[in-house]
Amino acid sequence: MACHTPSIYDFDDVLEQKKFLRKRAKTALKDYCSDNALMESAAESVLNSVINSKEYKNAPFFLGYMPMNDEVNIIPLMKKALCDNKAVYIPRMAKNGNQMDFFKITDFDSDFSCDNPYKIREPSLMCPKLELNTLPDNSFICVPGLAFNLEGARLGRGKGYYDTFLQKIPNINSQVLCGICFTICVTKGIPMEAHDFKVTHLLNEYGFVSCCRK
C-alpha cells in the first residue's frame, strides 16, 4: 500500500492549510539555509537578477527589509539601491499589534537599532519616516514570504504585517510588489483569504519574473 504524502488538500479550512504550508516551508528552509556558501550565492544571484530590469531601473523608491536567517539576504541589493541614488526605506514594527512604518536609511552601519522581540535590526526613530501619500508610482516594494506561487499568491508568517501595510498604500496598483523567497518555497497551491495581497513579481535565486495574477 502506497504511503500517503500530506498536502494542503487534506484540510478544508484555509487557516489549517496555511498552518500546514508554514510548517512545511520552515522545515525545508532549516536545512537549506544552513549552507553559508549557498546563502551567499543566492544573495549574489538575486542582486544580478534584478538590477538590470526596467522595474528596478525605473523605481525612485526602494522599500526593503532586514532579512531573517531563513530569508534571502537582500542587503547587497539595498546597498546597490543606495549607490544608484534611490530612496531606500526599511520597516520598523510598532510595539503592539501588526502595524509597521518605513523609515529612510542612508547608512547600514549607524541608522539602526535592535529593540524588537524578533531581534531584527530596524531603522532608528531618528530616521525620516515614509508618509504613504508621498510614495511615488513605480516604487519597488520588497515583500518577504515563506512561500509564493507563480500567480503572485503569498504565504506570510501569520502576523499580518505586510497585508496590513499594503492595504494602506493609496496608489498600490501603481507599485512593483516583489515577492522574495527561495525557489524551494515556490509552490502551486497557496490558500488565499480576502485580506491577502498578491505580488506583481517574484524574485528568487534563479531569477526575477512577472507573476500571472488572476
Tab-separated table of C-alpha atoms in Angstrom:
chain	number	residue	atom	x	y	z
A	1	MET	CA	0.000	0.000	0.000
A	2	ALA	CA	1.417	3.362	-1.055
A	3	CYS	CA	2.333	5.835	1.671
A	4	HIS	CA	0.165	8.961	1.620
A	5	THR	CA	2.068	12.246	1.259
A	6	PRO	CA	0.229	15.036	3.149
A	7	SER	CA	-0.834	18.122	1.192
A	8	ILE	CA	-2.944	21.229	1.781
A	9	TYR	CA	-5.865	19.410	0.170
A	10	ASP	CA	-6.088	17.204	3.259
A	11	PHE	CA	-7.522	20.259	5.055
A	12	ASP	CA	-10.807	22.032	4.329
A	13	ASP	CA	-10.079	25.074	6.485
A	14	VAL	CA	-7.882	27.819	4.970
A	15	LEU	CA	-6.180	28.527	8.291
A	16	GLU	CA	-5.258	24.860	8.659
A	17	GLN	CA	-3.932	24.845	5.089
A	18	LYS	CA	-1.738	27.837	5.866
A	19	LYS	CA	-0.532	26.261	9.093
A	20	PHE	CA	0.465	23.115	7.205
A	21	LEU	CA	2.300	25.076	4.499
A	22	ARG	CA	4.162	27.222	7.027
A	23	LYS	CA	5.399	24.152	8.846
A	24	ARG	CA	6.494	22.534	5.589
A	25	ALA	CA	8.297	25.670	4.394
A	26	LYS	CA	10.127	26.190	7.692
A	27	THR	CA	11.267	22.560	7.700
A	28	ALA	CA	12.636	22.877	4.155
A	29	LEU	CA	14.362	26.177	4.923
A	30	LYS	CA	16.076	24.907	8.066
A	31	ASP	CA	18.484	22.678	6.132
A	32	TYR	CA	18.672	24.844	3.014
A	33	CYS	CA	19.717	27.982	4.890
A	34	SER	CA	22.360	26.219	6.968
A	35	ASP	CA	24.630	26.192	3.894
A	36	ASN	CA	26.503	29.511	4.159
A	37	ALA	CA	28.053	29.261	0.705
A	38	LEU	CA	24.637	28.647	-0.821
A	39	MET	CA	23.194	31.647	1.010
A	40	GLU	CA	25.965	33.924	-0.254
A	41	SER	CA	25.485	32.645	-3.794
A	42	ALA	CA	21.731	33.241	-3.538
A	43	ALA	CA	22.256	36.853	-2.422
A	44	GLU	CA	24.548	37.493	-5.383
A	45	SER	CA	22.141	35.836	-7.813
A	46	VAL	CA	19.210	37.910	-6.533
A	47	LEU	CA	21.214	41.100	-6.989
A	48	ASN	CA	22.258	40.234	-10.534
A	49	SER	CA	18.760	39.087	-11.490
A	50	VAL	CA	17.009	42.347	-10.720
A	51	ILE	CA	19.361	45.317	-11.211
A	52	ASN	CA	19.068	45.323	-14.999
A	53	SER	CA	15.272	45.074	-15.018
A	54	LYS	CA	13.170	48.060	-16.048
A	55	GLU	CA	11.199	47.701	-12.818
A	56	TYR	CA	14.323	48.306	-10.748
A	57	LYS	CA	15.767	50.984	-13.018
A	58	ASN	CA	12.501	52.966	-13.056
A	59	ALA	CA	11.945	52.765	-9.297
A	60	PRO	CA	12.518	56.089	-7.468
A	61	PHE	CA	11.952	54.481	-4.037
A	62	PHE	CA	13.138	51.066	-2.847
A	63	LEU	CA	11.331	49.548	0.136
A	64	GLY	CA	13.368	46.669	1.516
A	65	TYR	CA	13.615	44.811	4.812
A	66	MET	CA	16.257	43.319	7.059
A	67	PRO	CA	16.235	39.567	6.318
A	68	MET	CA	15.845	36.877	8.943
A	69	ASN	CA	18.180	33.873	8.990
A	70	ASP	CA	15.888	31.801	6.767
A	71	GLU	CA	15.204	34.562	4.231
A	72	VAL	CA	17.052	35.644	1.100
A	73	ASN	CA	19.735	38.179	2.001
A	74	ILE	CA	18.743	41.351	0.122
A	75	ILE	CA	21.175	43.637	1.955
A	76	PRO	CA	23.524	43.771	-1.084
A	77	LEU	CA	20.513	44.742	-3.201
A	78	MET	CA	19.558	47.548	-0.817
A	79	LYS	CA	23.156	48.818	-0.767
A	80	LYS	CA	23.124	48.810	-4.562
A	81	ALA	CA	19.896	50.824	-4.499
A	82	LEU	CA	21.595	53.394	-2.264
A	83	CYS	CA	24.535	53.585	-4.680
A	84	ASP	CA	22.043	54.112	-7.509
A	85	ASN	CA	20.620	57.130	-5.656
A	86	LYS	CA	17.281	55.536	-4.873
A	87	ALA	CA	15.495	56.455	-1.652
A	88	VAL	CA	15.783	53.298	0.489
A	89	TYR	CA	13.292	52.572	3.264
A	90	ILE	CA	13.176	49.726	5.797
A	91	PRO	CA	10.307	48.803	8.147
A	92	ARG	CA	10.062	49.308	11.869
A	93	MET	CA	7.381	47.379	13.776
A	94	ALA	CA	5.038	49.004	16.255
A	95	LYS	CA	5.323	47.891	19.865
A	96	ASN	CA	1.811	46.445	19.761
A	97	GLY	CA	-0.360	44.932	17.038
A	98	ASN	CA	0.662	44.199	13.460
A	99	GLN	CA	1.464	47.728	12.312
A	100	MET	CA	4.742	48.864	10.806
A	101	ASP	CA	6.132	52.032	9.265
A	102	PHE	CA	9.042	52.513	6.895
A	103	PHE	CA	11.985	54.799	7.613
A	104	LYS	CA	14.621	56.131	5.236
A	105	ILE	CA	18.148	54.864	5.749
A	106	THR	CA	21.386	56.118	4.228
A	107	ASP	CA	23.961	54.191	6.261
A	108	PHE	CA	23.835	50.471	7.053
A	109	ASP	CA	26.182	50.926	9.995
A	110	SER	CA	24.662	53.768	12.005
A	111	ASP	CA	20.974	54.085	11.110
A	112	PHE	CA	19.757	51.034	13.031
A	113	SER	CA	18.547	49.801	16.389
A	114	CYS	CA	17.542	46.314	17.575
A	115	ASP	CA	14.920	46.599	20.298
A	116	ASN	CA	12.069	44.459	18.956
A	117	PRO	CA	11.008	40.986	20.178
A	118	TYR	CA	12.280	39.327	16.978
A	119	LYS	CA	15.813	40.776	17.318
A	120	ILE	CA	15.607	42.144	13.784
A	121	ARG	CA	17.652	45.231	13.000
A	122	GLU	CA	15.323	48.177	12.431
A	123	PRO	CA	15.815	51.808	11.438
A	124	SER	CA	16.313	54.250	14.264
A	125	LEU	CA	13.398	56.547	15.054
A	126	MET	CA	15.784	59.373	14.160
A	127	CYS	CA	15.478	58.353	10.506
A	128	PRO	CA	12.848	60.113	8.340
A	129	LYS	CA	9.500	58.292	8.265
A	130	LEU	CA	7.847	57.494	4.950
A	131	GLU	CA	4.477	59.196	4.510
A	132	LEU	CA	2.486	56.853	2.277
A	133	ASN	CA	0.708	59.651	0.413
A	134	THR	CA	4.132	60.723	-0.878
A	135	LEU	CA	5.114	57.270	-2.176
A	136	PRO	CA	5.707	57.756	-5.925
A	137	ASP	CA	4.416	55.395	-8.596
A	138	ASN	CA	6.725	52.581	-9.719
A	139	SER	CA	8.352	52.227	-6.321
A	140	PHE	CA	9.979	48.827	-5.799
A	141	ILE	CA	8.463	47.203	-2.699
A	142	CYS	CA	10.119	44.009	-1.471
A	143	VAL	CA	7.645	41.631	0.165
A	144	PRO	CA	9.130	38.691	2.082
A	145	GLY	CA	7.211	35.454	2.443
A	146	LEU	CA	7.546	31.836	3.441
A	147	ALA	CA	6.088	30.705	0.106
A	148	PHE	CA	4.682	32.091	-3.144
A	149	ASN	CA	3.192	30.752	-6.339
A	150	LEU	CA	3.639	31.990	-9.896
A	151	GLU	CA	0.259	33.751	-9.793
A	152	GLY	CA	1.558	36.040	-7.034
A	153	ALA	CA	-0.204	34.457	-4.061
A	154	ARG	CA	1.801	34.788	-0.867
A	155	LEU	CA	2.079	32.876	2.384
A	156	GLY	CA	3.451	35.079	5.156
A	157	ARG	CA	4.424	34.146	8.692
A	158	GLY	CA	0.915	34.712	10.008
A	159	LYS	CA	1.394	38.054	11.782
A	160	GLY	CA	-0.220	40.176	9.060
A	161	TYR	CA	2.347	42.984	8.970
A	162	TYR	CA	2.642	43.222	5.201
A	163	ASP	CA	-1.037	42.685	4.391
A	164	THR	CA	-1.893	45.475	6.825
A	165	PHE	CA	0.783	47.784	5.444
A	166	LEU	CA	-0.029	47.223	1.764
A	167	GLN	CA	-3.710	47.952	2.357
A	168	LYS	CA	-2.770	51.473	3.480
A	169	ILE	CA	-0.911	52.447	0.277
A	170	PRO	CA	-3.272	54.695	-1.732
A	171	ASN	CA	-1.643	54.029	-5.132
A	172	ILE	CA	-0.906	50.348	-4.544
A	173	ASN	CA	-1.841	49.352	-8.115
A	174	SER	CA	0.926	51.585	-9.470
A	175	GLN	CA	3.692	49.910	-7.473
A	176	VAL	CA	6.036	46.996	-8.115
A	177	LEU	CA	5.265	44.413	-5.414
A	178	CYS	CA	8.160	41.982	-5.473
A	179	GLY	CA	7.731	38.746	-3.550
A	180	ILE	CA	11.050	37.290	-2.393
A	181	CYS	CA	11.719	33.713	-1.324
A	182	PHE	CA	13.948	30.748	-2.129
A	183	THR	CA	12.979	28.562	-5.080
A	184	ILE	CA	12.301	25.593	-2.797
A	185	CYS	CA	9.390	27.613	-1.386
A	186	VAL	CA	7.723	28.373	-4.722
A	187	THR	CA	4.712	26.089	-4.829
A	188	LYS	CA	1.468	25.702	-6.745
A	189	GLY	CA	-1.234	25.839	-4.103
A	190	ILE	CA	-1.283	28.894	-1.815
A	191	PRO	CA	-4.577	29.385	0.077
A	192	MET	CA	-5.849	32.956	-0.004
A	193	GLU	CA	-8.137	34.974	2.249
A	194	ALA	CA	-9.906	38.230	1.392
A	195	HIS	CA	-7.258	40.383	3.094
A	196	ASP	CA	-4.281	38.652	1.422
A	197	PHE	CA	-2.311	40.613	-1.182
A	198	LYS	CA	-0.848	39.188	-4.353
A	199	VAL	CA	2.544	40.381	-5.588
A	200	THR	CA	3.228	41.541	-9.140
A	201	HIS	CA	6.692	39.972	-9.432
A	202	LEU	CA	8.668	37.157	-7.900
A	203	LEU	CA	12.395	37.191	-7.119
A	204	ASN	CA	14.457	34.187	-6.055
A	205	GLU	CA	17.984	32.883	-6.559
A	206	TYR	CA	17.101	31.757	-10.097
A	207	GLY	CA	15.597	34.932	-11.485
A	208	PHE	CA	13.121	37.815	-11.494
A	209	VAL	CA	9.775	37.195	-13.208
A	210	SER	CA	6.369	38.809	-13.621
A	211	CYS	CA	3.506	36.992	-11.962
A	212	CYS	CA	0.448	35.892	-13.927
A	213	ARG	CA	-2.050	37.324	-11.478
A	214	LYS	CA	-5.641	36.075	-11.900
